[in-house]
DNA sequence: AATTTTCAAACTGTCGACACTCGACAGTCG
DNA sequence: CGACTGTCGAGTGTCGACAGTTTGAAAATT
């Protein structure tokens, strides 16, 4: 017990770029910037009390995540979504998860099943006493597990990108989850299909589950933005 | 006809960032940098004759495309691929294209069919008298059409990302396409299935077509990198 | 009044500079 | 001889500054 550094977590040297990116992301998800609005590098730099360089890089990072768009010599603007684009995102997400479930059905281990069951329980818990944001996050976490357990890491990366965009739109809508418990329960058939190693049943359960969400969210988004 | 700029292509005010990103991309695809090697911002800036700022941003751009990776305080490194990751890319690509074909089978127009036929003809032509790079590009163009015609723009974006990575790996292998004409011909069944509006046949044709490519490319890549 | 022109403020693209950090190498001490 | 320490060079993170561009509004013209 002399000079061992055992037990110390490596302090993460979070540079300004990531900090700014996180703060910007949070602000965007909280809806503090209207879609399409111009974001001035100089203004943001002043607000954050830093120079423009890290702000630029953070903005570029958010651009690559599809939350901002840039025009040469004009700067960065908050990404605007229309309902069709959101529909595309859901469509693609379903495509990915169907594939993940197909893969997963053939290789589900006991650990994976336990993790998914546990996550389902967490979802039910936050459905009782959790915020809407928590409910969304735990929901996403379940679906992310499906992707992770599929074994295709590249698929997970795309899923994460899509989730960023879905979160962005969902938070733009405002309230959601009128009945979080019912939503949580509709994940059960997916897990059940996996337990029986049935890819077809898994796909069907997913089709239903995500299809419902897609219809609701896109519809609400369309009303909220068009009307 | 006084001061109209009609007819002139709008001068691409291509900023340094994009120019540098393109040059870096080209250099990477030509294999001028070994995977895993460190790229010094200062050195690149000197080489390009610019300051470090645009180099940094270009590097971040390539990082978002998965061609570079960065470590805090260490800088940028050329992305290393292993065969498993490449396998994931092909797996995901197949997933996307299956979906695209499924969507496309239900909405193929005469224009789309003509475009695909034309592209197939182009492929056969470069198979006779074209370079390997051309053959790859025209091949990719065909598959990209499938994605575009599916109507899901988000899917196209992911497809493009995956193509970047596949190109990266394929160029790393060296030669490919021993029989480009035969490869071109194996696209015919896909188009044929679309003509008969049969999503199942389309998927099957794709499964075969891409599966063969996946096996060959991943296998060659494994030999080339492991051995 | 409507439209064009002018003009200044704000902003972006790019640059050079400085501080801090990381990795290597040599030197020191046990 | 081996492990630790101090130093040095290279490189990244961040900053402030300058030049050219865009924007929006005031001013001028029709």
Short mmCIF file of C-alpha atoms (C1' of nucleotides) in Angstrom, two decimals:
data_model
loop_
_atom_site.label_atom_id
_atom_site.label_comp_id
_atom_site.label_asym_id
_atom_site.label_seq_id
_atom_site.Cartn_x
_atom_site.Cartn_y
_atom_site.Cartn_z
CA UNK A 1 0.00 0.00 0.00
CA UNK A 2 2.89 2.28 -0.67
CA UNK A 3 2.54 4.20 -3.88
CA UNK A 4 0.01 2.12 -5.75
CA UNK A 5 -2.35 4.21 -7.79
CA UNK A 6 -4.78 1.34 -7.85
CA UNK A 7 -8.37 2.46 -7.51
CA UNK A 8 -7.93 5.86 -9.06
CA UNK A 9 -10.02 6.45 -12.09
CA UNK A 10 -8.06 8.07 -14.85
CA UNK A 11 -9.15 11.67 -14.79
CA UNK A 12 -10.70 12.43 -18.10
CA UNK A 13 -9.09 15.43 -19.61
CA UNK A 14 -12.27 16.72 -21.20
CA UNK A 15 -11.17 19.39 -23.54
CA UNK A 16 -13.17 22.45 -24.29
CA UNK A 17 -14.44 21.12 -27.58
CA UNK A 18 -16.28 18.24 -25.98
CA UNK A 19 -17.56 20.35 -23.14
CA UNK A 20 -18.91 22.93 -25.55
CA UNK A 21 -20.35 20.24 -27.78
CA UNK A 22 -22.17 18.74 -24.82
CA UNK A 23 -23.52 22.09 -23.65
CA UNK A 24 -24.65 22.95 -27.14
CA UNK A 25 -26.27 19.56 -27.53
CA UNK A 26 -28.08 19.98 -24.26
CA UNK A 27 -29.25 23.44 -25.23
CA UNK A 28 -30.47 22.14 -28.58
CA UNK A 29 -32.33 19.26 -26.99
CA UNK A 30 -33.91 21.64 -24.51
CA UNK A 31 -35.16 23.60 -27.46
CA UNK A 32 -33.34 26.78 -26.56
CA UNK A 33 -32.63 27.41 -30.21
CA UNK A 34 -35.35 27.41 -32.82
CA UNK A 35 -34.72 25.28 -35.90
CA UNK A 36 -33.15 27.22 -38.72
CA UNK A 37 -31.77 29.93 -36.49
CA UNK A 38 -28.27 31.20 -37.06
CA UNK A 39 -25.62 30.43 -34.45
CA UNK A 40 -22.86 33.00 -34.30
CA UNK A 41 -19.47 31.61 -33.44
CA UNK A 42 -18.43 34.88 -31.92
CA UNK A 43 -21.55 35.11 -29.80
CA UNK A 44 -21.24 31.53 -28.56
CA UNK A 45 -17.57 32.12 -27.81
CA UNK A 46 -18.49 35.13 -25.73
CA UNK A 47 -21.25 33.22 -23.97
CA UNK A 48 -18.96 30.34 -23.11
CA UNK A 49 -16.07 32.63 -22.29
CA UNK A 50 -13.70 30.93 -24.71
CA UNK A 51 -12.23 31.74 -28.08
CA UNK A 52 -13.85 30.87 -31.37
CA UNK A 53 -11.59 27.96 -32.22
CA UNK A 54 -13.09 25.37 -29.87
CA UNK A 55 -16.57 26.66 -30.66
CA UNK A 56 -15.99 26.09 -34.34
CA UNK A 57 -14.79 22.57 -33.77
CA UNK A 58 -17.68 21.76 -31.48
CA UNK A 59 -20.06 23.10 -34.09
CA UNK A 60 -18.44 20.97 -36.75
CA UNK A 61 -18.87 17.98 -34.47
CA UNK A 62 -22.57 18.71 -34.12
CA UNK A 63 -22.77 19.19 -37.85
CA UNK A 64 -21.40 15.71 -38.40
CA UNK A 65 -24.10 14.46 -36.05
CA UNK A 66 -26.71 16.17 -38.16
CA UNK A 67 -27.83 18.64 -35.53
CA UNK A 68 -26.37 21.68 -37.23
CA UNK A 69 -25.79 22.56 -40.85
CA UNK A 70 -23.23 24.99 -42.17
CA UNK A 71 -23.12 27.24 -45.19
CA UNK A 72 -19.82 28.64 -46.44
CA UNK A 73 -19.20 32.16 -45.25
CA UNK A 74 -22.56 32.12 -43.50
CA UNK A 75 -21.87 29.99 -40.50
CA UNK A 76 -23.87 27.40 -38.63
CA UNK A 77 -27.62 26.99 -38.44
CA UNK A 78 -29.79 24.78 -36.32
CA UNK A 79 -30.87 21.80 -38.37
CA UNK A 80 -34.45 21.89 -39.53
CA UNK A 81 -36.36 18.66 -39.69
CA UNK A 82 -39.46 18.05 -41.67
CA UNK A 83 -41.79 15.16 -41.02
CA UNK A 84 -40.62 13.25 -44.07
CA UNK A 85 -37.03 13.31 -42.89
CA UNK A 86 -38.09 12.09 -39.49
CA UNK A 87 -40.05 9.35 -41.18
CA UNK A 88 -36.90 8.33 -43.02
CA UNK A 89 -35.01 8.15 -39.75
CA UNK A 90 -37.59 5.85 -38.22
CA UNK A 91 -37.69 3.78 -41.35
CA UNK A 92 -33.96 3.31 -41.28
CA UNK A 93 -33.96 2.61 -37.59
CA UNK A 94 -36.46 -0.17 -38.07
CA UNK A 95 -34.29 -1.56 -40.84
CA UNK A 96 -31.30 -1.65 -38.50
CA UNK A 97 -33.11 -3.17 -35.57
CA UNK A 98 -34.76 -5.84 -37.65
CA UNK A 99 -31.32 -6.86 -38.75
CA UNK A 100 -30.00 -6.73 -35.21
CA UNK A 101 -32.81 -8.94 -33.94
CA UNK A 102 -32.30 -11.38 -36.78
CA UNK A 103 -28.65 -11.68 -35.85
CA UNK A 104 -29.32 -11.73 -32.16
CA UNK A 105 -31.91 -14.48 -32.33
CA UNK A 106 -29.20 -16.91 -33.31
CA UNK A 107 -26.74 -16.03 -30.59
CA UNK A 108 -28.59 -14.84 -27.52
CA UNK A 109 -26.70 -15.78 -24.37
CA UNK A 110 -28.03 -15.99 -20.86
CA UNK A 111 -26.16 -12.82 -19.94
CA UNK A 112 -27.74 -10.93 -22.79
CA UNK A 113 -31.18 -12.12 -21.90
CA UNK A 114 -30.64 -11.12 -18.29
CA UNK A 115 -29.44 -7.69 -19.31
CA UNK A 116 -32.46 -7.14 -21.54
CA UNK A 117 -34.82 -8.34 -18.84
CA UNK A 118 -33.18 -6.05 -16.35
CA UNK A 119 -33.46 -3.13 -18.72
CA UNK A 120 -37.13 -3.89 -19.26
CA UNK A 121 -37.61 -3.77 -15.52
CA UNK A 122 -35.83 -0.43 -15.34
CA UNK A 123 -38.16 0.87 -18.01
CA UNK A 124 -41.18 -0.20 -16.02
CA UNK A 125 -39.76 1.50 -12.97
CA UNK A 126 -39.21 4.87 -14.64
CA UNK A 127 -42.60 4.45 -16.25
CA UNK A 128 -44.02 4.61 -12.71
CA UNK A 129 -41.86 7.32 -11.22
CA UNK A 130 -39.58 8.94 -13.75
CA UNK A 131 -39.47 11.94 -16.01
CA UNK A 132 -40.35 11.78 -19.67
CA UNK A 133 -36.70 12.27 -20.52
CA UNK A 134 -35.72 9.32 -18.35
CA UNK A 135 -38.37 7.17 -19.97
CA UNK A 136 -37.08 8.01 -23.40
CA UNK A 137 -33.51 7.34 -22.38
CA UNK A 138 -34.26 3.93 -20.90
CA UNK A 139 -36.33 3.07 -23.94
CA UNK A 140 -33.46 3.98 -26.20
CA UNK A 141 -31.09 2.00 -23.98
CA UNK A 142 -33.13 -1.17 -24.54
CA UNK A 143 -33.05 -0.82 -28.29
CA UNK A 144 -29.40 0.06 -28.19
CA UNK A 145 -28.76 -3.20 -26.35
CA UNK A 146 -30.39 -5.09 -29.17
CA UNK A 147 -27.97 -3.46 -31.57
CA UNK A 148 -24.95 -4.00 -29.35
CA UNK A 149 -25.72 -7.65 -28.76
CA UNK A 150 -26.09 -8.17 -32.49
CA UNK A 151 -22.30 -7.98 -32.60
CA UNK A 152 -22.14 -5.44 -35.41
CA UNK A 153 -20.41 -2.41 -33.95
CA UNK A 154 -20.84 -0.39 -37.10
CA UNK A 155 -24.57 -0.87 -36.84
CA UNK A 156 -24.47 0.48 -33.30
CA UNK A 157 -22.74 3.63 -34.49
CA UNK A 158 -25.41 4.36 -37.05
CA UNK A 159 -28.09 3.59 -34.49
CA UNK A 160 -26.57 6.15 -32.16
CA UNK A 161 -26.60 8.76 -34.89
CA UNK A 162 -30.23 8.09 -35.62
CA UNK A 163 -31.06 8.30 -31.94
CA UNK A 164 -29.50 11.73 -31.73
CA UNK A 165 -31.83 12.88 -34.44
CA UNK A 166 -34.90 11.19 -33.00
CA UNK A 167 -34.23 12.70 -29.60
CA UNK A 168 -33.87 16.05 -31.27
CA UNK A 169 -37.26 15.75 -32.91
CA UNK A 170 -39.02 14.23 -29.94
CA UNK A 171 -37.86 16.94 -27.59
CA UNK A 172 -39.04 19.40 -30.21
CA UNK A 173 -42.52 17.99 -30.00
CA UNK A 174 -42.84 18.50 -26.30
CA UNK A 175 -44.68 15.94 -24.26
CA UNK A 176 -44.95 12.36 -25.40
CA UNK A 177 -45.45 9.09 -23.58
CA UNK A 178 -49.02 9.40 -22.44
CA UNK A 179 -48.80 5.85 -21.12
CA UNK A 180 -45.20 4.93 -20.51
CA UNK A 181 -46.10 1.64 -18.85
CA UNK A 182 -47.97 0.43 -21.89
CA UNK A 183 -45.05 1.42 -24.08
CA UNK A 184 -42.67 -0.46 -21.82
CA UNK A 185 -44.85 -3.53 -21.99
CA UNK A 186 -44.77 -3.62 -25.77
CA UNK A 187 -41.08 -4.48 -25.52
CA UNK A 188 -41.94 -7.78 -23.91
CA UNK A 189 -42.91 -9.55 -27.15
CA UNK A 190 -39.54 -8.66 -28.65
CA UNK A 191 -37.70 -10.23 -25.76
CA UNK A 192 -40.04 -13.20 -25.83
CA UNK A 193 -39.33 -13.82 -29.49
CA UNK A 194 -35.62 -13.72 -28.78
CA UNK A 195 -36.03 -16.21 -25.95
CA UNK A 196 -37.56 -18.66 -28.40
CA UNK A 197 -34.80 -17.93 -30.90
CA UNK A 198 -37.34 -16.91 -33.47
CA UNK A 199 -36.06 -14.25 -35.82
CA UNK A 200 -39.35 -13.98 -37.67
CA UNK A 201 -41.33 -13.40 -34.52
CA UNK A 202 -38.71 -10.92 -33.41
CA UNK A 203 -39.00 -8.95 -36.59
CA UNK A 204 -42.76 -8.98 -36.39
CA UNK A 205 -42.72 -7.74 -32.82
CA UNK A 206 -40.31 -4.99 -33.76
CA UNK A 207 -42.31 -4.02 -36.81
CA UNK A 208 -45.34 -3.55 -34.65
CA UNK A 209 -43.55 -1.85 -31.79
CA UNK A 210 -41.56 0.65 -33.84
CA UNK A 211 -44.30 1.10 -36.39
CA UNK A 212 -46.64 2.36 -33.71
CA UNK A 213 -44.03 4.77 -32.34
CA UNK A 214 -43.18 5.95 -35.82
CA UNK A 215 -46.76 6.71 -36.69
CA UNK A 216 -47.40 8.56 -33.45
CA UNK A 217 -44.18 10.57 -33.39
CA UNK A 218 -44.16 11.51 -37.05
CA UNK A 219 -47.82 12.45 -36.88
CA UNK A 220 -47.30 14.65 -33.84
CA UNK A 221 -44.25 16.17 -35.43
CA UNK A 222 -46.16 16.93 -38.59
CA UNK A 223 -48.90 18.67 -36.66
CA UNK A 224 -46.46 20.57 -34.53
CA UNK A 225 -44.37 21.86 -37.38
CA UNK A 226 -46.78 22.22 -40.27
CA UNK A 227 -49.90 23.41 -38.46
CA UNK B 1 -26.45 40.01 -71.81
CA UNK B 2 -24.92 42.79 -69.81
CA UNK B 3 -23.49 41.43 -66.62
CA UNK B 4 -25.29 38.13 -66.42
CA UNK B 5 -23.18 35.34 -65.10
CA UNK B 6 -25.53 32.90 -66.71
CA UNK B 7 -23.81 29.88 -68.07
CA UNK B 8 -20.88 30.25 -65.76
CA UNK B 9 -20.64 27.64 -63.11
CA UNK B 10 -20.82 29.40 -59.82
CA UNK B 11 -17.28 29.73 -58.69
CA UNK B 12 -16.87 27.09 -56.06
CA UNK B 13 -15.71 29.16 -53.18
CA UNK B 14 -14.28 25.93 -51.92
CA UNK B 15 -12.70 26.85 -48.70
CA UNK B 16 -9.44 25.43 -47.61
CA UNK B 17 -11.06 22.94 -45.29
CA UNK B 18 -12.77 21.07 -48.09
CA UNK B 19 -9.77 21.25 -50.36
CA UNK B 20 -7.55 19.84 -47.67
CA UNK B 21 -10.10 17.21 -46.77
CA UNK B 22 -10.26 16.10 -50.39
CA UNK B 23 -6.50 15.98 -50.75
CA UNK B 24 -6.16 14.05 -47.54
CA UNK B 25 -8.89 11.67 -48.61
CA UNK B 26 -7.21 11.09 -51.92
CA UNK B 27 -3.88 10.51 -50.24
CA UNK B 28 -5.46 8.05 -47.85
CA UNK B 29 -7.20 6.18 -50.65
CA UNK B 30 -3.95 6.02 -52.57
CA UNK B 31 -2.41 4.40 -49.56
CA UNK B 32 0.17 7.10 -48.99
CA UNK B 33 -0.28 6.79 -45.26
CA UNK B 34 -0.03 3.48 -43.49
CA UNK B 35 -2.88 2.60 -41.16
CA UNK B 36 -2.20 3.62 -37.60
CA UNK B 37 0.38 6.23 -38.51
CA UNK B 38 0.34 9.55 -36.75
CA UNK B 39 -0.58 12.65 -38.76
CA UNK B 40 1.00 15.81 -37.44
CA UNK B 41 -1.12 18.91 -37.85
CA UNK B 42 1.96 21.08 -38.04
CA UNK B 43 3.57 18.89 -40.66
CA UNK B 44 0.44 18.74 -42.80
CA UNK B 45 0.04 22.49 -42.46
CA UNK B 46 3.58 22.97 -43.69
CA UNK B 47 3.04 20.54 -46.56
CA UNK B 48 -0.14 22.26 -47.69
CA UNK B 49 1.28 25.69 -47.05
CA UNK B 50 -1.53 26.76 -44.75
CA UNK B 51 -2.00 27.25 -41.07
CA UNK B 52 -3.06 24.54 -38.67
CA UNK B 53 -6.64 25.70 -38.24
CA UNK B 54 -8.04 24.44 -41.56
CA UNK B 55 -5.96 21.28 -41.25
CA UNK B 56 -7.51 20.56 -37.88
CA UNK B 57 -11.00 21.03 -39.22
CA UNK B 58 -10.35 18.88 -42.25
CA UNK B 59 -8.97 16.19 -39.99
CA UNK B 60 -12.07 16.37 -37.81
CA UNK B 61 -14.16 16.00 -40.94
CA UNK B 62 -12.30 12.87 -41.92
CA UNK B 63 -12.62 11.64 -38.38
CA UNK B 64 -16.39 11.93 -38.62
CA UNK B 65 -16.19 9.89 -41.80
CA UNK B 66 -14.29 7.23 -39.94
CA UNK B 67 -11.06 7.55 -41.90
CA UNK B 68 -9.08 9.07 -39.05
CA UNK B 69 -9.25 8.67 -35.31
CA UNK B 70 -8.09 11.16 -32.73
CA UNK B 71 -6.73 10.87 -29.23
CA UNK B 72 -6.79 13.85 -26.89
CA UNK B 73 -3.44 15.60 -26.74
CA UNK B 74 -2.05 13.04 -29.15
CA UNK B 75 -3.55 14.12 -32.41
CA UNK B 76 -4.88 12.24 -35.42
CA UNK B 77 -4.06 8.76 -36.60
CA UNK B 78 -4.95 6.90 -39.75
CA UNK B 79 -7.84 4.59 -39.06
CA UNK B 80 -6.92 0.95 -38.81
CA UNK B 81 -9.34 -1.61 -40.09
CA UNK B 82 -9.39 -5.22 -39.16
CA UNK B 83 -11.22 -7.85 -41.14
CA UNK B 84 -14.03 -8.10 -38.59
CA UNK B 85 -14.81 -4.42 -38.87
CA UNK B 86 -14.84 -4.68 -42.64
CA UNK B 87 -17.15 -7.64 -42.30
CA UNK B 88 -19.48 -5.47 -40.20
CA UNK B 89 -19.47 -2.82 -42.88
CA UNK B 90 -20.49 -5.30 -45.55
CA UNK B 91 -23.09 -6.80 -43.26
CA UNK B 92 -24.62 -3.41 -42.63
CA UNK B 93 -24.45 -2.49 -46.27
CA UNK B 94 -26.37 -5.59 -47.19
CA UNK B 95 -28.93 -4.72 -44.55
CA UNK B 96 -29.42 -1.28 -46.09
CA UNK B 97 -29.62 -2.45 -49.65
CA UNK B 98 -32.06 -5.22 -48.86
CA UNK B 99 -34.27 -2.57 -47.38
CA UNK B 100 -33.78 -0.30 -50.35
CA UNK B 101 -34.70 -3.04 -52.78
CA UNK B 102 -37.73 -3.96 -50.75
CA UNK B 103 -38.91 -0.35 -50.90
CA UNK B 104 -37.94 0.06 -54.51
CA UNK B 105 -39.75 -3.04 -55.73
CA UNK B 106 -43.03 -1.36 -54.92
CA UNK B 107 -42.36 1.92 -56.66
CA UNK B 108 -40.03 1.37 -59.57
CA UNK B 109 -40.76 3.81 -62.37
CA UNK B 110 -39.79 3.54 -66.00
CA UNK B 111 -37.19 6.27 -65.52
CA UNK B 112 -35.61 4.41 -62.64
CA UNK B 113 -35.46 1.20 -64.58
CA UNK B 114 -33.92 2.99 -67.53
CA UNK B 115 -31.32 4.59 -65.30
CA UNK B 116 -30.40 1.29 -63.73
CA UNK B 117 -30.20 -0.42 -67.12
CA UNK B 118 -28.02 2.36 -68.40
CA UNK B 119 -25.75 2.08 -65.41
CA UNK B 120 -25.47 -1.65 -65.93
CA UNK B 121 -24.40 -0.99 -69.49
CA UNK B 122 -21.80 1.48 -68.29
CA UNK B 123 -20.47 -1.16 -65.93
CA UNK B 124 -20.11 -3.65 -68.76
CA UNK B 125 -18.30 -1.06 -70.79
CA UNK B 126 -15.71 -0.23 -68.13
CA UNK B 127 -15.43 -3.96 -67.49
CA UNK B 128 -14.07 -4.22 -71.04
CA UNK B 129 -11.88 -1.16 -71.18
CA UNK B 130 -11.61 0.61 -67.84
CA UNK B 131 -9.38 0.76 -64.84
CA UNK B 132 -10.07 -1.15 -61.65
CA UNK B 133 -10.90 2.13 -59.91
CA UNK B 134 -13.44 2.96 -62.60
CA UNK B 135 -14.99 -0.46 -62.29
CA UNK B 136 -15.36 -0.05 -58.57
CA UNK B 137 -16.85 3.42 -58.95
CA UNK B 138 -19.45 2.34 -61.48
CA UNK B 139 -20.30 -0.64 -59.36
CA UNK B 140 -20.82 1.58 -56.36
CA UNK B 141 -22.87 3.96 -58.48
CA UNK B 142 -25.30 1.18 -59.35
CA UNK B 143 -25.85 0.25 -55.74
CA UNK B 144 -26.13 3.88 -54.78
CA UNK B 145 -28.92 4.25 -57.30
CA UNK B 146 -30.81 1.48 -55.58
CA UNK B 147 -30.55 3.43 -52.34
CA UNK B 148 -31.47 6.74 -53.91
CA UNK B 149 -34.50 5.34 -55.69
CA UNK B 150 -35.71 3.82 -52.45
CA UNK B 151 -36.67 7.33 -51.47
CA UNK B 152 -35.00 7.27 -48.07
CA UNK B 153 -32.37 10.00 -48.17
CA UNK B 154 -31.08 9.14 -44.73
CA UNK B 155 -30.33 5.66 -45.94
CA UNK B 156 -28.33 7.09 -48.81
CA UNK B 157 -26.20 9.08 -46.39
CA UNK B 158 -25.28 6.00 -44.40
CA UNK B 159 -24.62 4.09 -47.58
CA UNK B 160 -22.19 6.79 -48.65
CA UNK B 161 -20.37 6.56 -45.35
CA UNK B 162 -20.05 2.82 -45.67
CA UNK B 163 -18.78 3.19 -49.22
CA UNK B 164 -16.02 5.50 -48.03
CA UNK B 165 -14.87 2.79 -45.69
CA UNK B 166 -15.19 -0.01 -48.22
CA UNK B 167 -13.22 1.96 -50.78
CA UNK B 168 -10.60 2.58 -48.13
CA UNK B 169 -10.23 -1.12 -47.44
CA UNK B 170 -10.44 -2.22 -51.06
CA UNK B 171 -7.75 0.19 -52.16
CA UNK B 172 -5.70 -1.14 -49.28
CA UNK B 173 -5.93 -4.63 -50.69
CA UNK B 174 -4.54 -3.73 -54.04
CA UNK B 175 -5.91 -5.47 -57.08
CA UNK B 176 -9.40 -6.90 -57.14
CA UNK B 177 -11.90 -7.61 -59.89
CA UNK B 178 -10.30 -10.51 -61.66
CA UNK B 179 -13.35 -10.79 -63.87
CA UNK B 180 -15.16 -7.48 -63.93
CA UNK B 181 -17.59 -8.62 -66.64
CA UNK B 182 -18.81 -11.50 -64.55
CA UNK B 183 -19.26 -9.18 -61.59
CA UNK B 184 -21.21 -6.75 -63.74
CA UNK B 185 -23.44 -9.55 -64.95
CA UNK B 186 -24.39 -10.58 -61.45
CA UNK B 187 -26.23 -7.28 -61.12
CA UNK B 188 -28.67 -8.37 -63.78
CA UNK B 189 -30.75 -10.60 -61.48
CA UNK B 190 -31.26 -7.70 -59.09
CA UNK B 191 -32.62 -5.52 -61.83
CA UNK B 192 -34.68 -8.41 -63.17
CA UNK B 193 -36.30 -8.95 -59.78
CA UNK B 194 -37.15 -5.26 -59.60
CA UNK B 195 -38.72 -5.41 -63.05
CA UNK B 196 -41.08 -8.11 -61.84
CA UNK B 197 -41.79 -6.10 -58.69
CA UNK B 198 -40.62 -8.97 -56.55
CA UNK B 199 -39.05 -7.84 -53.29
CA UNK B 200 -38.22 -11.38 -52.22
CA UNK B 201 -36.39 -12.17 -55.42
CA UNK B 202 -34.64 -8.83 -55.15
CA UNK B 203 -33.42 -9.58 -51.68
CA UNK B 204 -32.29 -13.02 -52.70
CA UNK B 205 -30.35 -11.65 -55.65
CA UNK B 206 -28.74 -9.03 -53.44
CA UNK B 207 -27.92 -11.58 -50.76
CA UNK B 208 -26.09 -13.64 -53.30
CA UNK B 209 -24.42 -10.75 -55.06
CA UNK B 210 -23.16 -8.94 -52.00
CA UNK B 211 -22.48 -12.10 -50.09
CA UNK B 212 -19.99 -13.20 -52.73
CA UNK B 213 -18.26 -9.82 -52.72
CA UNK B 214 -18.19 -9.77 -48.95
CA UNK B 215 -16.59 -13.17 -48.72
CA UNK B 216 -13.96 -12.38 -51.32
CA UNK B 217 -13.07 -8.92 -50.08
CA UNK B 218 -13.00 -9.75 -46.41
CA UNK B 219 -10.98 -12.86 -47.09
CA UNK B 220 -8.44 -10.98 -49.17
CA UNK B 221 -8.29 -8.27 -46.57
CA UNK B 222 -7.69 -10.79 -43.82
CA UNK B 223 -4.82 -12.36 -45.72
CA UNK B 224 -3.34 -9.02 -46.62
CA UNK B 225 -3.39 -7.60 -43.12
CA UNK B 226 -2.90 -10.63 -40.91
CA UNK B 227 -0.42 -12.60 -42.99
"C1'" DA C 1 -43.95 55.23 -51.86
"C1'" DA C 2 -41.07 51.92 -53.77
"C1'" DT C 3 -36.65 50.65 -55.24
"C1'" DT C 4 -31.84 51.01 -55.51
"C1'" DT C 5 -27.40 52.39 -53.49
"C1'" DT C 6 -24.36 53.03 -49.78
"C1'" DC C 7 -22.32 51.97 -45.70
"C1'" DA C 8 -21.14 50.32 -41.26
"C1'" DA C 9 -21.47 46.63 -38.03
"C1'" DA C 10 -21.03 41.84 -37.40
"C1'" DC C 11 -19.33 37.71 -38.83
"C1'" DT C 12 -16.45 34.03 -40.89
"C1'" DG C 13 -11.98 32.16 -42.74
"C1'" DT C 14 -7.38 32.07 -41.78
"C1'" DC C 15 -3.18 33.05 -39.50
"C1'" DG C 16 0.72 33.22 -36.16
"C1'" DA C 17 1.78 32.79 -31.25
"C1'" DC C 18 1.94 30.98 -26.62
"C1'" DA C 19 1.18 27.67 -22.87
"C1'" DC C 20 0.70 23.24 -21.56
"C1'" DT C 21 1.17 18.27 -22.25
"C1'" DC C 22 3.23 14.03 -23.81
"C1'" DG C 23 6.96 10.85 -24.91
"C1'" DA C 24 11.83 9.95 -25.16
"C1'" DC C 25 16.32 10.10 -23.52
"C1'" DA C 26 19.84 10.72 -20.48
"C1'" DG C 27 21.35 11.06 -15.87
"C1'" DT C 28 21.03 9.80 -10.88
"C1'" DC C 29 20.39 6.97 -7.04
"C1'" DG C 30 19.47 2.75 -4.79
"C1'" DC D 1 22.20 -3.44 -13.07
"C1'" DG D 2 17.54 -1.67 -12.70
"C1'" DA D 3 14.19 1.79 -11.49
"C1'" DC D 4 13.12 6.48 -10.82
"C1'" DT D 5 13.63 11.48 -12.05
"C1'" DG D 6 14.60 15.60 -14.57
"C1'" DT D 7 15.02 17.75 -18.91
"C1'" DC D 8 14.13 18.61 -23.82
"C1'" DG D 9 11.92 18.63 -28.19
"C1'" DA D 10 7.75 17.98 -30.66
"C1'" DG D 11 2.97 18.59 -30.88
"C1'" DT D 12 -1.67 19.83 -29.49
"C1'" DG D 13 -5.19 23.10 -27.31
"C1'" DT D 14 -6.42 27.63 -27.22
"C1'" DC D 15 -6.15 32.42 -28.03
"C1'" DG D 16 -6.32 37.11 -30.13
"C1'" DA D 17 -5.92 39.48 -34.55
"C1'" DC D 18 -6.56 40.71 -39.36
"C1'" DA D 19 -8.71 40.59 -43.88
"C1'" DG D 20 -12.55 39.82 -46.73
"C1'" DT D 21 -17.50 38.87 -46.90
"C1'" DT D 22 -22.27 39.07 -45.70
"C1'" DT D 23 -26.15 41.46 -43.73
"C1'" DG D 24 -29.36 44.70 -42.63
"C1'" DA D 25 -30.62 49.24 -42.40
"C1'" DA D 26 -30.05 54.03 -43.44
"C1'" DA D 27 -29.68 57.15 -47.28
"C1'" DA D 28 -30.47 58.41 -51.90
"C1'" DT D 29 -32.81 58.13 -56.15
"C1'" DT D 30 -36.72 57.32 -59.27
#
